[in-house]
Every structure is written in C-alpha cells, then in structure tokens.
GROMACS .gro file of C-alpha atoms in nm:
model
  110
    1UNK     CA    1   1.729   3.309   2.983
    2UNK     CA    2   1.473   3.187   2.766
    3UNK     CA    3   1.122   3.273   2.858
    4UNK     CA    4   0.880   3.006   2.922
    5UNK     CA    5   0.646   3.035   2.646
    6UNK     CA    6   0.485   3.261   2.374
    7UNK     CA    7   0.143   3.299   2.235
    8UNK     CA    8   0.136   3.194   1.911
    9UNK     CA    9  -0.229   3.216   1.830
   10UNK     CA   10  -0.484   3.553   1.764
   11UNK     CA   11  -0.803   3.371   1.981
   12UNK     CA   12  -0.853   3.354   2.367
   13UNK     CA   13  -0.643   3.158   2.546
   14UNK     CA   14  -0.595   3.051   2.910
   15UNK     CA   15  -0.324   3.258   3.064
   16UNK     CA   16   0.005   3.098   3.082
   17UNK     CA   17  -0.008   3.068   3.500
   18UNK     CA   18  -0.260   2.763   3.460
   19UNK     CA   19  -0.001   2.581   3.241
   20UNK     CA   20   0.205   2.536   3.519
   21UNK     CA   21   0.126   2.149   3.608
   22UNK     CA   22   0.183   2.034   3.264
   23UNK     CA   23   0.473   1.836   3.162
   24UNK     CA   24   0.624   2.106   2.914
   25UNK     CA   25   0.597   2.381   3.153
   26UNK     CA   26   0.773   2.230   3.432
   27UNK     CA   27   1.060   2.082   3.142
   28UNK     CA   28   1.116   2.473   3.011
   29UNK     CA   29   1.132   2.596   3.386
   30UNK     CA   30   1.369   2.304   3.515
   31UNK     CA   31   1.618   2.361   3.202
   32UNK     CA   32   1.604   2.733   3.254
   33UNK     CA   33   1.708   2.675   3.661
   34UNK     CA   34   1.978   2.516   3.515
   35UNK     CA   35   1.859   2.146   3.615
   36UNK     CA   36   1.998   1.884   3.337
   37UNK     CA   37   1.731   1.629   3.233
   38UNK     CA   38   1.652   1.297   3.299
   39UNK     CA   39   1.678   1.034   3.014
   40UNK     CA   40   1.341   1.032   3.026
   41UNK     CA   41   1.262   1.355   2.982
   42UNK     CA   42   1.546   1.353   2.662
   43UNK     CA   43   1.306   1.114   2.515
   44UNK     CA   44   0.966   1.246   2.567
   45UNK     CA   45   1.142   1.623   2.444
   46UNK     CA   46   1.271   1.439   2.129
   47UNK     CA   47   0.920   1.258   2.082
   48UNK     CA   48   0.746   1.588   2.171
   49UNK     CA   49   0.926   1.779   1.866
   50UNK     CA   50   0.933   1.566   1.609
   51UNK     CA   51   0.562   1.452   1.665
   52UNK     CA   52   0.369   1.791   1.650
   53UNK     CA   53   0.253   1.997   1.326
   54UNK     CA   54   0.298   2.333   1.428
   55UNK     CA   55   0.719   2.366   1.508
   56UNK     CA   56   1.026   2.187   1.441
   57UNK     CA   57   1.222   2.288   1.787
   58UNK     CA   58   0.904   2.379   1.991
   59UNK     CA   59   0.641   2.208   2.160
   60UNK     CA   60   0.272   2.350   2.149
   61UNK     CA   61   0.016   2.368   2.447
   62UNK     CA   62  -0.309   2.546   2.481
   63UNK     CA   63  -0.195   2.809   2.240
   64UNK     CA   64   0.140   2.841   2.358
   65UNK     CA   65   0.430   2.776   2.208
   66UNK     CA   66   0.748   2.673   2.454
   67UNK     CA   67   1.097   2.675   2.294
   68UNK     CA   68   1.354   2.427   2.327
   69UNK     CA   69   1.593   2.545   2.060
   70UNK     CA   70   1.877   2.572   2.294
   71UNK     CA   71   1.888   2.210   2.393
   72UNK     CA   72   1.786   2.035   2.082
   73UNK     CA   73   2.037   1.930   1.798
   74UNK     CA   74   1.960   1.860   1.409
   75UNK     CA   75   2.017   1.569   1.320
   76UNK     CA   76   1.970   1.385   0.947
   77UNK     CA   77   1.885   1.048   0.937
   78UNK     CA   78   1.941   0.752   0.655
   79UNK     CA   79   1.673   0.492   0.661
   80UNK     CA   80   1.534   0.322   0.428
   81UNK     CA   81   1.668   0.479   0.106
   82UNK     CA   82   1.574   0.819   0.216
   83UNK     CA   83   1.705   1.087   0.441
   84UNK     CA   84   1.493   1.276   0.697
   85UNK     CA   85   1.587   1.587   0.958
   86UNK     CA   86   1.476   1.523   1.264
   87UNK     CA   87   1.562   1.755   1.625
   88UNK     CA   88   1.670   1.597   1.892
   89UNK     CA   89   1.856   1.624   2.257
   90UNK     CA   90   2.109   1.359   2.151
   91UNK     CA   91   2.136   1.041   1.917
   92UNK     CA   92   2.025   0.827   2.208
   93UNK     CA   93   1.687   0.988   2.240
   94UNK     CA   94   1.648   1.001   1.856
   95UNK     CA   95   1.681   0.627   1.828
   96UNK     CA   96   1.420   0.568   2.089
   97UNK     CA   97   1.206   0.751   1.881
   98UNK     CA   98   1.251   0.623   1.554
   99UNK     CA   99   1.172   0.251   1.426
  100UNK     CA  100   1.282   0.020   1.232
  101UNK     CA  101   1.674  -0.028   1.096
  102UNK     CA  102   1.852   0.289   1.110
  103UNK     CA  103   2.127   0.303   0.830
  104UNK     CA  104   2.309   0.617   0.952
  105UNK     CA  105   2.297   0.958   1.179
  106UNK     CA  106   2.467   1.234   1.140
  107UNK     CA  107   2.448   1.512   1.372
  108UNK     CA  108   2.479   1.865   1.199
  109UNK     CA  109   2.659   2.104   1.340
  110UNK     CA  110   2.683   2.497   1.309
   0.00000   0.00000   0.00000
C-alpha cells in the first residue's frame, strides 16, 4: 500500500490531516481502497504530473509530495520534429493533455 504522502520540504508545514479535502488527497486514498478512476480524474492526474516543476510521477501540495508511480505509464511522444517523455494513466488522458497534431505515441514498457 502506498502511503498517502511524504514531506518533501525542511520548513513548517501544515500536517498532512488538513490535506484531506483536496483533490490529490482524496485521488491517492480512493486508488489505495482499491477504487478505479473516473476519466476525469485520468485526465486531471495526467495534467497534474506533467504540469508541475518539482516531480515527474508525483503531484506536490503544501509541502507534500503524493505518489502516483504505480498508476502512471511513460510514454514518448513525436510532435513536431521532436520527441518528449511525458507520464501518464493511459494514451487517452495524454492526448487530452497535449495540443496540437500528435505524430506518434509510444508507450514504454519495463
């Protein structure tokens, strides 16, 4: 079971119990239950990861950092002339993400 988040930064931070109502929280908690996700939730994930600074397969909050490397695939993408990695839950929420004409996607597995 993964846990729902770790501390990722040395100052004062809220403890994780007041998280609780945000989006991420509830998302961590509802895939470690066992619940599968909406499409919805697929695409904010995929948005989530691939639009923050700090991780590749994480999402920050508040100083926290919640995991979602067991549901999220990497992916390369072919657009444009140039090819990008990108994280995603599946190729369906990785093309509502991206814009513009997609050339190819290839899914990398391990």
């Amino acid at each position: 079971m993964t846990p729902i988040a770790t501390r990722f930064v040395d100052w004062d931070i809220p403890e994780l119990s007041t998280l609780q109502d945000s989006k991420v929280y509830q998302l961590r908690k509802q895939l470690n239950e066992g619940v599968p996700m909406c499409r919805q939730q697929k695409n904010w994930l995929t948005n989530s990861v691939n639009s923050n600074a700090y991780f590749k397969r994480s999402v920050p909050l508040m100083g926290y950092r919640f995991d979602f490397s067991d549901v999220l695939k990497r992916f390369f993408v072919k657009q444009y002339g140039h090819i990008a990695e990108y994280y995603a839950v599946d190729k369906t929420a990785l093309r509502a993400f991206l814009c513009g004409r997609i050339d190819e996607i290839i899914e990398i597995t391990d």
